[in-house]
mmCIF file of C-alpha atoms in Angstrom:
data_model
loop_
_atom_site.group_PDB
_atom_site.id
_atom_site.type_symbol
_atom_site.label_atom_id
_atom_site.label_comp_id
_atom_site.label_asym_id
_atom_site.label_seq_id
_atom_site.Cartn_x
_atom_site.Cartn_y
_atom_site.Cartn_z
ATOM 1 C CA PRO A 294 -12.388 -0.836 3.947
ATOM 2 C CA PHE A 295 -11.052 2.455 5.355
ATOM 3 C CA THR A 296 -7.498 1.126 5.584
ATOM 4 C CA ASN A 297 -7.762 -0.591 2.201
ATOM 5 C CA THR A 298 -8.786 2.684 0.576
ATOM 6 C CA LEU A 299 -5.992 4.551 2.343
ATOM 7 C CA GLU A 300 -3.540 1.824 1.306
ATOM 8 C CA THR A 301 -4.631 2.337 -2.311
ATOM 9 C CA ILE A 302 -4.098 6.096 -2.097
ATOM 10 C CA ILE A 303 -0.636 5.676 -0.575
ATOM 11 C CA LEU A 304 0.329 3.171 -3.270
ATOM 12 C CA ALA A 305 -0.736 5.731 -5.885
ATOM 13 C CA MET A 306 1.486 8.331 -4.172
ATOM 14 C CA LEU A 307 4.414 5.900 -4.176
ATOM 15 C CA LEU A 308 3.952 5.050 -7.848
ATOM 16 C CA HIS A 309 3.784 8.738 -8.733
ATOM 17 C CA VAL A 310 7.001 9.625 -6.913
ATOM 18 C CA VAL A 311 8.924 6.614 -8.223
ATOM 19 C CA VAL A 312 7.811 7.066 -11.835
ATOM 20 C CA LEU A 313 8.838 10.739 -11.753
ATOM 21 C CA ASP A 314 12.205 9.726 -10.328
ATOM 22 C CA ILE A 315 12.698 7.095 -13.050
ATOM 23 C CA GLN A 316 11.792 9.685 -15.679
ATOM 24 C CA ARG A 317 14.374 12.083 -14.234
ATOM 25 C CA CYS A 318 17.027 9.341 -14.276
ATOM 26 C CA MET A 319 16.258 8.496 -17.900
ATOM 27 C CA LYS A 320 16.716 12.148 -18.915
ATOM 28 C CA ARG A 321 19.761 12.869 -16.793
ATOM 29 C CA SER A 322 22.459 14.710 -18.712
ATOM 30 C CA CYS A 323 24.831 17.562 -17.986
ATOM 31 C CA SER A 324 27.409 19.642 -19.781
ATOM 32 C CA ASN A 325 31.041 19.971 -18.789
ATOM 33 C CA THR A 326 30.663 23.604 -17.679
ATOM 34 C CA GLU A 327 27.837 22.831 -15.271
ATOM 35 C CA ILE A 328 28.846 19.377 -14.152
ATOM 36 C CA LYS A 329 29.704 20.314 -10.532
ATOM 37 C CA TYR A 330 26.503 22.254 -9.948
ATOM 38 C CA LYS A 331 24.416 19.609 -11.669
ATOM 39 C CA TRP A 332 26.094 16.867 -9.637
ATOM 40 C CA TYR A 333 25.331 18.685 -6.366
ATOM 41 C CA CYS A 334 21.673 19.296 -7.291
ATOM 42 C CA ALA A 335 21.255 15.719 -8.485
ATOM 43 C CA ASN A 336 22.578 14.306 -5.204
ATOM 44 C CA VAL A 337 20.403 16.598 -3.066
ATOM 45 C CA HIS A 338 17.385 15.611 -5.121
ATOM 46 C CA HIS A 339 18.477 11.977 -4.909
ATOM 47 C CA HIS A 340 18.459 11.970 -1.098
ATOM 48 C CA MET A 341 15.232 13.963 -0.814
ATOM 49 C CA ILE A 342 13.354 11.566 -3.080
ATOM 50 C CA SER A 343 14.786 8.550 -1.272
ATOM 51 C CA PHE A 344 13.721 9.948 2.100
ATOM 52 C CA SER A 345 10.244 10.739 0.710
ATOM 53 C CA VAL A 346 9.823 7.211 -0.621
ATOM 54 C CA GLY A 347 10.761 5.823 2.792
ATOM 55 C CA ALA A 348 8.260 8.115 4.500
ATOM 56 C CA ILE A 349 5.493 7.065 2.097
ATOM 57 C CA CYS A 350 6.320 3.399 2.629
ATOM 58 C CA ALA A 351 6.171 3.866 6.403
ATOM 59 C CA MET A 352 2.735 5.466 6.068
ATOM 60 C CA GLY A 353 1.573 2.522 3.984
ATOM 61 C CA VAL A 354 2.991 -0.139 6.288
ATOM 62 C CA PHE A 355 1.417 1.429 9.366
ATOM 63 C CA THR A 356 -1.877 1.622 7.502
ATOM 64 C CA ARG A 357 -1.742 -2.054 6.542
ATOM 65 C CA PHE A 358 1.240 -4.346 6.898
ATOM 66 C CA THR A 359 0.369 -5.906 3.512
ATOM 67 C CA PHE A 360 1.516 -2.650 1.904
ATOM 68 C CA VAL A 361 4.999 -4.180 1.848
ATOM 69 C CA ILE A 362 3.784 -6.626 -0.801
ATOM 70 C CA PHE A 363 2.441 -3.909 -3.098
ATOM 71 C CA ALA A 364 5.368 -1.545 -2.559
ATOM 72 C CA PHE A 365 8.213 -4.037 -3.031
ATOM 73 C CA PRO A 366 8.213 -4.103 -6.874
ATOM 74 C CA VAL A 367 7.892 -0.303 -7.022
ATOM 75 C CA VAL A 368 10.765 0.351 -4.613
ATOM 76 C CA PHE A 369 12.938 -2.280 -6.277
ATOM 77 C CA ALA A 370 12.345 -0.636 -9.665
ATOM 78 C CA MET A 371 13.545 2.668 -8.225
ATOM 79 C CA LEU A 372 16.660 1.077 -6.691
ATOM 80 C CA HIS A 373 17.479 -0.791 -9.888
ATOM 81 C CA GLN A 374 17.017 2.292 -12.070
ATOM 82 C CA ARG A 375 19.281 4.357 -9.828
ATOM 83 C CA GLY A 376 21.912 1.618 -9.954
ATOM 84 C CA MET A 377 21.731 1.207 -13.729
ATOM 85 C CA VAL A 378 22.236 4.936 -14.249
ATOM 86 C CA GLU A 379 25.464 4.788 -12.265
ATOM 87 C CA TYR A 380 26.469 1.530 -13.959
ATOM 88 C CA TYR A 381 26.410 3.049 -17.439
ATOM 89 C CA SER A 382 27.504 6.576 -16.471
ATOM 90 C CA ASN A 383 31.029 5.347 -15.720
ATOM 91 C CA SER A 384 33.258 5.590 -18.782
ATOM 92 C CA SER A 385 35.437 2.774 -17.500
ATOM 93 C CA SER A 386 35.256 -0.459 -19.450
ATOM 94 C CA ILE A 387 36.138 -2.538 -16.383
ATOM 95 C CA ILE A 388 33.075 -4.507 -15.277
ATOM 96 C CA TYR A 389 34.217 -4.439 -11.649
ATOM 97 C CA HIS A 390 34.060 -0.624 -11.583
ATOM 98 C CA LYS A 391 30.622 -0.609 -13.174
ATOM 99 C CA LYS A 392 29.266 -3.152 -10.692
ATOM 100 C CA TYR A 393 30.795 -1.188 -7.826
ATOM 101 C CA ASN A 394 28.982 1.965 -8.977
ATOM 102 C CA TYR A 395 25.728 0.029 -9.255
ATOM 103 C CA VAL A 396 26.006 -1.404 -5.740
ATOM 104 C CA LYS A 397 27.099 1.947 -4.276
ATOM 105 C CA ARG A 398 24.105 3.810 -5.698
ATOM 106 C CA PHE A 399 21.761 0.929 -4.824
ATOM 107 C CA ILE A 400 22.891 0.932 -1.186
ATOM 108 C CA SER A 401 22.897 4.722 -0.816
ATOM 109 C CA THR A 402 19.333 4.906 -2.162
ATOM 110 C CA ALA A 403 18.230 2.057 0.091
ATOM 111 C CA PHE A 404 19.794 3.846 3.067
ATOM 112 C CA GLY A 405 17.842 7.028 2.302
ATOM 113 C CA ILE A 406 14.620 5.045 2.015
ATOM 114 C CA LEU A 407 15.378 3.246 5.271
ATOM 115 C CA LEU A 408 16.127 6.516 7.049
ATOM 116 C CA GLY A 409 12.841 8.080 5.947
ATOM 117 C CA GLY A 410 10.967 4.946 6.966
ATOM 118 C CA ILE A 411 12.559 4.855 10.425
ATOM 119 C CA VAL A 412 11.861 8.521 11.184
ATOM 120 C CA VAL A 413 8.210 8.364 10.176
ATOM 121 C CA SER A 414 7.710 4.928 11.777
ATOM 122 C CA TYR A 415 8.997 6.208 15.109
ATOM 123 C CA GLY A 416 6.495 9.037 14.961
ATOM 124 C CA PHE A 417 3.662 6.569 14.308
ATOM 125 C CA ILE A 418 4.801 4.326 17.170
ATOM 126 C CA VAL A 419 4.857 7.238 19.629
ATOM 127 C CA ALA A 420 1.441 8.412 18.430
ATOM 128 C CA ASP A 421 -0.031 4.906 18.768
ATOM 129 C CA ALA A 422 1.446 4.526 22.232
ATOM 130 C CA ASP A 423 -0.025 7.852 23.332
ATOM 131 C CA PHE A 424 -3.409 7.064 21.780
ATOM 132 C CA TYR A 425 -3.864 3.570 23.175
ATOM 133 C CA THR A 426 -2.419 4.175 26.632
ATOM 134 C CA MET A 427 -3.850 7.694 27.119
ATOM 135 C CA GLN A 428 -0.823 8.479 29.269
ATOM 136 C CA GLN A 429 1.452 11.496 29.157
ATOM 137 C CA ASP A 430 4.681 9.636 29.977
ATOM 138 C CA ILE A 431 4.955 8.176 26.469
ATOM 139 C CA ASN A 432 6.978 10.725 24.516
ATOM 140 C CA MET A 433 9.880 11.038 22.126
ATOM 141 C CA THR A 434 12.322 10.069 24.911
ATOM 142 C CA SER A 435 10.589 6.768 25.647
ATOM 143 C CA THR A 436 12.810 3.729 25.403
ATOM 144 C CA ILE A 437 12.594 1.275 22.546
ATOM 145 C CA LYS A 438 11.517 -1.424 24.990
ATOM 146 C CA GLU A 439 8.501 0.638 26.030
ATOM 147 C CA LEU A 440 7.481 1.363 22.453
ATOM 148 C CA VAL A 441 8.097 -1.997 20.789
ATOM 149 C CA LYS A 442 4.712 -3.371 21.812
ATOM 150 C CA TYR A 443 3.064 -0.540 19.889
ATOM 151 C CA VAL A 444 4.610 -1.479 16.528
ATOM 152 C CA THR A 445 1.273 -2.023 14.818
ATOM 153 C CA PRO A 446 2.499 -3.733 11.609
ATOM 154 C CA TRP A 447 4.473 -6.307 13.586
ATOM 155 C CA ASN A 448 1.533 -7.061 15.872
ATOM 156 C CA ALA A 449 -0.783 -7.394 12.878
ATOM 157 C CA PHE A 450 1.666 -9.702 11.106
ATOM 158 C CA ARG A 451 2.055 -11.924 14.172
ATOM 159 C CA TYR A 452 -1.714 -12.219 14.524
ATOM 160 C CA ASN A 453 -2.372 -12.973 10.860
ATOM 161 C CA SER A 454 0.504 -15.447 10.589
ATOM 162 C CA LYS A 455 -1.402 -17.900 12.798
ATOM 163 C CA VAL A 456 -4.012 -20.009 11.043
ATOM 164 C CA THR A 457 -5.865 -20.478 14.327
ATOM 165 C CA ASN A 458 -6.537 -16.751 14.436
ATOM 166 C CA LEU A 459 -7.550 -16.534 10.778
ATOM 167 C CA SER A 460 -9.923 -19.472 11.201
ATOM 168 C CA GLU A 461 -12.108 -17.230 13.368
ATOM 169 C CA HIS A 462 -12.612 -14.968 10.349
ATOM 170 C CA GLY A 463 -13.059 -17.704 7.758
ATOM 171 C CA LEU A 464 -10.679 -19.821 5.700
ATOM 172 C CA HIS A 465 -10.753 -19.850 1.917
ATOM 173 C CA PRO A 466 -9.128 -21.876 -0.865
ATOM 174 C CA ARG A 467 -5.842 -20.441 -2.071
ATOM 175 C CA ILE A 468 -7.332 -19.762 -5.507
ATOM 176 C CA THR A 469 -10.077 -17.473 -4.175
ATOM 177 C CA HIS A 470 -8.262 -14.227 -4.971
ATOM 178 C CA ALA A 471 -7.402 -15.189 -8.532
ATOM 179 C CA ALA A 472 -10.602 -17.030 -9.452
ATOM 180 C CA VAL A 473 -13.259 -15.083 -7.525
ATOM 181 C CA ASN A 474 -12.153 -11.856 -5.886
ATOM 182 C CA LEU A 475 -10.204 -10.261 -8.743
ATOM 183 C CA PRO A 476 -12.958 -10.832 -11.375
ATOM 184 C CA MET A 477 -15.636 -9.762 -8.890
ATOM 185 C CA MET A 478 -13.800 -6.538 -8.032
ATOM 186 C CA TYR A 479 -12.660 -5.488 -11.493
ATOM 187 C CA GLY A 480 -14.748 -7.404 -14.025
ATOM 188 C CA PRO A 481 -13.574 -6.483 -17.564
ATOM 189 C CA LEU A 482 -10.199 -5.261 -16.291
ATOM 190 C CA ALA A 483 -9.503 -8.635 -14.662
ATOM 191 C CA ILE A 484 -10.597 -10.503 -17.769
ATOM 192 C CA SER A 485 -8.378 -8.322 -19.933
ATOM 193 C CA PHE A 486 -5.462 -8.943 -17.554
ATOM 194 C CA TYR A 487 -5.854 -12.724 -17.721
ATOM 195 C CA LEU A 488 -6.221 -12.725 -21.511
ATOM 196 C CA SER A 489 -3.097 -10.605 -21.930
ATOM 197 C CA ILE A 490 -0.812 -12.745 -19.748
ATOM 198 C CA PRO A 491 1.033 -14.433 -22.686
ATOM 199 C CA ARG A 492 1.550 -11.079 -24.409
ATOM 200 C CA LYS A 493 2.586 -9.368 -21.156
ATOM 201 C CA ILE A 494 5.172 -12.044 -20.373
ATOM 202 C CA LYS A 495 6.901 -11.426 -23.704
ATOM 203 C CA SER A 496 6.719 -7.616 -23.523
ATOM 204 C CA CYS A 497 7.935 -7.520 -19.901
ATOM 205 C CA TYR A 498 10.843 -9.793 -20.760
ATOM 206 C CA VAL A 499 11.881 -7.572 -23.675
ATOM 207 C CA THR A 500 11.509 -4.421 -21.549
ATOM 208 C CA PHE A 501 13.588 -5.841 -18.710
ATOM 209 C CA ARG A 502 16.371 -6.895 -21.088
ATOM 210 C CA CYS A 503 16.471 -3.462 -22.692
ATOM 211 C CA TRP A 504 16.414 -1.883 -19.248
ATOM 212 C CA ASN A 505 19.468 -3.847 -18.137
ATOM 213 C CA ARG A 506 21.305 -3.163 -21.392
ATOM 214 C CA ASN A 507 20.635 0.588 -21.223
ATOM 215 C CA LYS A 508 19.108 0.677 -24.689
ATOM 216 C CA ASP A 509 17.471 4.057 -24.223
ATOM 217 C CA ALA A 510 16.368 4.156 -27.836
ATOM 218 C CA ASP A 511 14.472 0.889 -27.433
ATOM 219 C CA ILE A 512 12.712 1.579 -24.140
ATOM 220 C CA GLN A 513 10.157 4.216 -23.218
ATOM 221 C CA LEU A 514 8.861 5.394 -19.869
ATOM 222 C CA HIS A 515 5.459 3.820 -20.439
ATOM 223 C CA ASP A 516 7.195 0.455 -21.015
ATOM 224 C CA LEU A 517 8.815 0.683 -17.578
ATOM 225 C CA VAL A 518 5.522 1.743 -15.980
ATOM 226 C CA ALA A 519 3.799 -1.251 -17.574
ATOM 227 C CA LEU A 520 6.568 -3.522 -16.277
ATOM 228 C CA ILE A 521 6.211 -2.130 -12.755
ATOM 229 C CA CYS A 522 2.408 -2.478 -12.831
ATOM 230 C CA CYS A 523 2.663 -6.081 -14.032
ATOM 231 C CA ALA A 524 5.119 -6.818 -11.233
ATOM 232 C CA VAL A 525 2.830 -5.239 -8.604
ATOM 233 C CA ILE A 526 -0.176 -7.266 -9.758
ATOM 234 C CA THR A 527 1.746 -10.537 -10.055
ATOM 235 C CA VAL A 528 3.592 -10.256 -6.747
ATOM 236 C CA ALA A 529 0.562 -9.053 -4.783
ATOM 237 C CA LEU A 530 -1.785 -11.657 -6.245
ATOM 238 C CA GLY A 531 0.740 -14.428 -5.702
ATOM 239 C CA VAL A 532 1.714 -13.557 -2.123
ATOM 240 C CA LEU A 533 -1.795 -12.700 -0.911
ATOM 241 C CA SER A 534 -3.068 -15.968 -2.403
ATOM 242 C CA CYS A 535 -0.758 -17.849 -0.036
ATOM 243 C CA ALA A 536 -2.822 -16.658 2.938
ATOM 244 C CA PRO A 537 -5.761 -18.866 3.951
ATOM 245 C CA HIS A 538 -8.023 -15.866 4.636
ATOM 246 C CA GLN A 539 -8.894 -13.961 1.458
ATOM 247 C CA GLU A 540 -11.349 -11.078 1.156
ATOM 248 C CA PRO A 541 -12.037 -9.003 -1.966
ATOM 249 C CA ARG A 542 -11.037 -5.743 -0.267
ATOM 250 C CA PHE A 543 -7.464 -6.977 0.100
ATOM 251 C CA LEU A 544 -7.065 -6.521 -3.669
ATOM 252 C CA LEU A 545 -8.302 -2.919 -3.713
ATOM 253 C CA PRO A 546 -4.797 -1.404 -4.244
ATOM 254 C CA LEU A 547 -4.568 -3.261 -7.566
ATOM 255 C CA ILE A 548 -7.071 -0.877 -9.127
ATOM 256 C CA LEU A 549 -4.389 1.628 -10.155
ATOM 257 C CA PRO A 550 -1.995 -0.799 -11.919
ATOM 258 C CA LEU A 551 -4.937 -2.566 -13.566
ATOM 259 C CA VAL A 552 -6.354 0.707 -14.875
ATOM 260 C CA LEU A 553 -2.951 1.854 -16.127
ATOM 261 C CA LEU A 554 -2.456 -1.439 -17.942
ATOM 262 C CA HIS A 555 -5.879 -2.338 -19.317
ATOM 263 C CA ALA A 556 -8.322 0.576 -19.217
ATOM 264 C CA ARG A 557 -7.382 1.455 -22.791
ATOM 265 C CA ASP A 558 -7.820 -2.184 -23.845
ATOM 266 C CA VAL A 559 -11.354 -2.239 -22.460
ATOM 267 C CA VAL A 560 -12.237 1.014 -24.218
ATOM 268 C CA LEU A 561 -10.786 -0.204 -27.524
ATOM 269 C CA LEU A 562 -12.892 -3.364 -27.298
ATOM 270 C CA LYS A 563 -15.813 -1.124 -28.173
ATOM 271 C CA GLU A 564 -14.495 -0.946 -31.738
ATOM 272 C CA ARG A 565 -14.427 -4.732 -32.071
ATOM 273 C CA VAL A 566 -17.511 -5.594 -30.009
ATOM 274 C CA PRO A 567 -20.568 -3.727 -31.341
ATOM 275 C CA GLN A 568 -22.606 -4.603 -28.239
ATOM 276 C CA GLY A 569 -20.564 -2.083 -26.290
ATOM 277 C CA MET A 570 -17.905 -3.317 -23.881
ATOM 278 C CA LEU A 571 -17.462 0.193 -22.524
ATOM 279 C CA MET A 572 -21.091 0.366 -21.437
ATOM 280 C CA THR A 573 -20.727 -3.045 -19.773
ATOM 281 C CA TRP A 574 -17.772 -1.715 -17.822
ATOM 282 C CA ILE A 575 -19.731 1.359 -16.697
ATOM 283 C CA ILE A 576 -22.761 -0.691 -15.612
ATOM 284 C CA PHE A 577 -20.525 -3.171 -13.801
ATOM 285 C CA ASN A 578 -18.882 -0.406 -11.759
ATOM 286 C CA LEU A 579 -22.220 1.247 -10.965
ATOM 287 C CA ILE A 580 -23.516 -2.046 -9.565
ATOM 288 C CA LEU A 581 -20.411 -2.475 -7.406
ATOM 289 C CA LEU A 582 -20.690 1.137 -6.253
ATOM 290 C CA ALA A 583 -24.268 0.570 -5.104
ATOM 291 C CA PHE A 584 -23.459 -2.735 -3.384
ATOM 292 C CA PHE A 585 -20.122 -2.086 -1.697
ATOM 293 C CA GLY A 586 -20.671 1.648 -1.244
ATOM 294 C CA GLY A 587 -24.216 1.678 0.070
ATOM 295 C CA MET A 588 -25.555 -1.774 0.897
ATOM 296 C CA HIS A 589 -22.685 -3.925 2.177
ATOM 297 C CA GLN A 590 -22.421 -3.556 5.995
ATOM 298 C CA ALA A 591 -24.009 -0.143 5.661
ATOM 299 C CA ALA A 592 -25.254 0.019 9.267
ATOM 300 C CA VAL A 593 -21.820 -0.034 10.939
ATOM 301 C CA ILE A 594 -21.065 3.694 10.645
ATOM 302 C CA PRO A 595 -24.601 4.917 11.548
ATOM 303 C CA SER A 596 -24.568 2.697 14.623
ATOM 304 C CA LEU A 597 -21.266 4.190 15.770
ATOM 305 C CA LEU A 598 -22.472 7.721 15.154
ATOM 306 C CA ASP A 599 -25.614 7.041 17.236
ATOM 307 C CA LEU A 600 -23.714 5.347 20.057
ATOM 308 C CA PRO A 601 -22.758 8.557 21.975
ATOM 309 C CA GLN A 602 -26.401 9.663 22.063
ATOM 310 C CA ILE A 603 -27.472 6.213 23.273
ATOM 311 C CA VAL A 604 -24.882 6.199 26.060
ATOM 312 C CA MET A 605 -25.750 9.751 27.141
ATOM 313 C CA GLY A 606 -29.442 8.866 27.098
ATOM 314 C CA LEU A 607 -28.856 5.889 29.360
ATOM 315 C CA LYS A 608 -26.786 7.988 31.772
ATOM 316 C CA SER A 609 -29.412 10.694 32.016
ATOM 317 C CA SER A 610 -32.330 8.322 32.489
ATOM 318 C CA LYS A 611 -33.199 7.029 35.931
ATOM 319 C CA THR A 612 -33.873 3.475 34.756
ATOM 320 C CA GLY A 613 -30.844 3.240 32.466
ATOM 321 C CA ALA A 614 -28.179 4.587 34.803
ATOM 322 C CA GLY A 615 -27.034 1.116 35.744
ATOM 323 C CA THR A 616 -27.279 -0.414 32.289
ATOM 324 C CA LEU A 617 -24.393 1.312 30.532
ATOM 325 C CA PRO A 618 -22.748 -0.976 27.959
ATOM 326 C CA LYS A 619 -19.573 -2.681 29.083
ATOM 327 C CA ALA A 620 -18.647 -3.851 25.584
ATOM 328 C CA ILE A 621 -19.796 -3.112 22.063
ATOM 329 C CA ILE A 622 -19.759 -6.233 19.890
ATOM 330 C CA TYR A 623 -19.850 -6.249 16.082
ATOM 331 C CA TYR A 624 -20.246 -9.714 14.605
ATOM 332 C CA HIS A 625 -19.197 -10.607 11.045
ATOM 333 C CA THR A 626 -18.348 -7.005 10.130
ATOM 334 C CA TYR A 627 -15.119 -5.146 9.569
ATOM 335 C CA MET A 628 -13.481 -3.603 12.628
ATOM 336 C CA PRO A 629 -15.518 -0.488 13.504
ATOM 337 C CA PRO A 630 -13.470 2.736 13.497
ATOM 338 C CA THR A 631 -13.504 3.575 17.196
ATOM 339 C CA PHE A 632 -12.337 7.164 16.667
ATOM 340 C CA LEU A 633 -15.950 8.002 15.792
ATOM 341 C CA ILE A 634 -16.964 7.452 19.429
ATOM 342 C CA ARG A 635 -14.002 9.298 20.974
ATOM 343 C CA THR A 636 -15.731 12.653 21.240
ATOM 344 C CA ASN A 637 -15.933 15.291 23.936
ATOM 345 C CA ASN A 638 -19.675 15.583 23.392
ATOM 346 C CA MET A 639 -20.135 12.279 25.213
ATOM 347 C CA ASN A 640 -18.974 13.912 28.481
ATOM 348 C CA LEU A 641 -17.443 10.637 29.589
ATOM 349 C CA ASN A 642 -14.334 10.247 31.675
ATOM 350 C CA VAL A 643 -11.278 8.360 30.436
ATOM 351 C CA ASP A 644 -12.361 5.052 31.949
ATOM 352 C CA ALA A 645 -15.798 5.286 30.368
ATOM 353 C CA GLN A 646 -14.286 6.094 26.975
ATOM 354 C CA ARG A 647 -11.883 3.202 27.241
ATOM 355 C CA GLU A 648 -14.759 0.859 28.054
ATOM 356 C CA ILE A 649 -16.371 1.477 24.692
ATOM 357 C CA SER A 650 -13.142 1.902 22.743
ATOM 358 C CA SER A 651 -11.086 -0.673 20.900
ATOM 359 C CA ASP A 652 -9.970 -2.307 24.141
ATOM 360 C CA ASN A 653 -13.435 -3.827 24.535
ATOM 361 C CA CYS A 654 -14.881 -3.415 21.057
ATOM 362 C CA SER A 655 -14.646 -6.705 19.217
ATOM 363 C CA SER A 656 -15.256 -7.565 15.604
ATOM 364 C CA LYS A 657 -14.934 -10.740 13.576
ATOM 365 C CA ASP A 658 -12.655 -9.504 10.841
ATOM 366 C CA GLY A 659 -9.252 -10.608 9.584
ATOM 367 C CA PHE A 660 -6.100 -8.833 8.365
#
């Protein structure tokens, strides 16, 4: 749940940056007297935003490798918008020149995103290597061969790509996300999304056609945002439903696109449903807050916070000196955050800390 929440926050950051960039592209204009200065500023801004998007994507991928699924439609929208601006900015009527400008801007933006992702990813790999090995010889000069085994997203993908591994955490029908998890997580928002699918298909098709034809008078920023949100929900729900292990928390990043698309619909239902759909939505979220926020696996964090005192008590007692725990096992819970037990107050040496860290701390949890 910690990584799912962080993944949601990072997706919100990515959406914010990309939508602002699309808005800037839609309003781009310059006069003849300032064209050189404007061109220089636009290109500097172009590369800075591209690098920032790559850095944000790297943060998301190293938080959870499934972030690629949520980020793909957003990043593609940014690349396509940049390319379309260059496509229609050329006064040439030759299609070849227009397509060349599109591809050139598409590739240059993708390169900036890739560069930002590589720089930040390398920092994460070095940090992970230093954290999990607790050695001082892992630094910025370490070879790629030494660091490749600490590429967390790749290791997570390899593990979760094997059904034998996922079977230890529980296998579910492929329809679980769409039929159970999405309605359970979002209630009225999910229902509104399903009911609006026919209308959304038509509106997204019209928006995409106008987008490609550069009909600025016929397309608004909120239409593009709605298109991007629909793409995020559809792609994420479709790809994640292909996995045999499906938990409700995997859909947590969909809260932002669902709210942007359908929160207003749920509120407006109050005018047509006298019983009060808005109150139903509020009560529904309060129930989920109490269950998932306070009752569901609520003892994991308190147990970790008490663990240093338990270990120190056993070390100080005469009868418990030889009964220090060799492994801490959590069964049918999410993976406990081991950083909560890496504290100097425990007065343990490196070997003792490693014994109760993630190297020997097991948990039955997937993804």
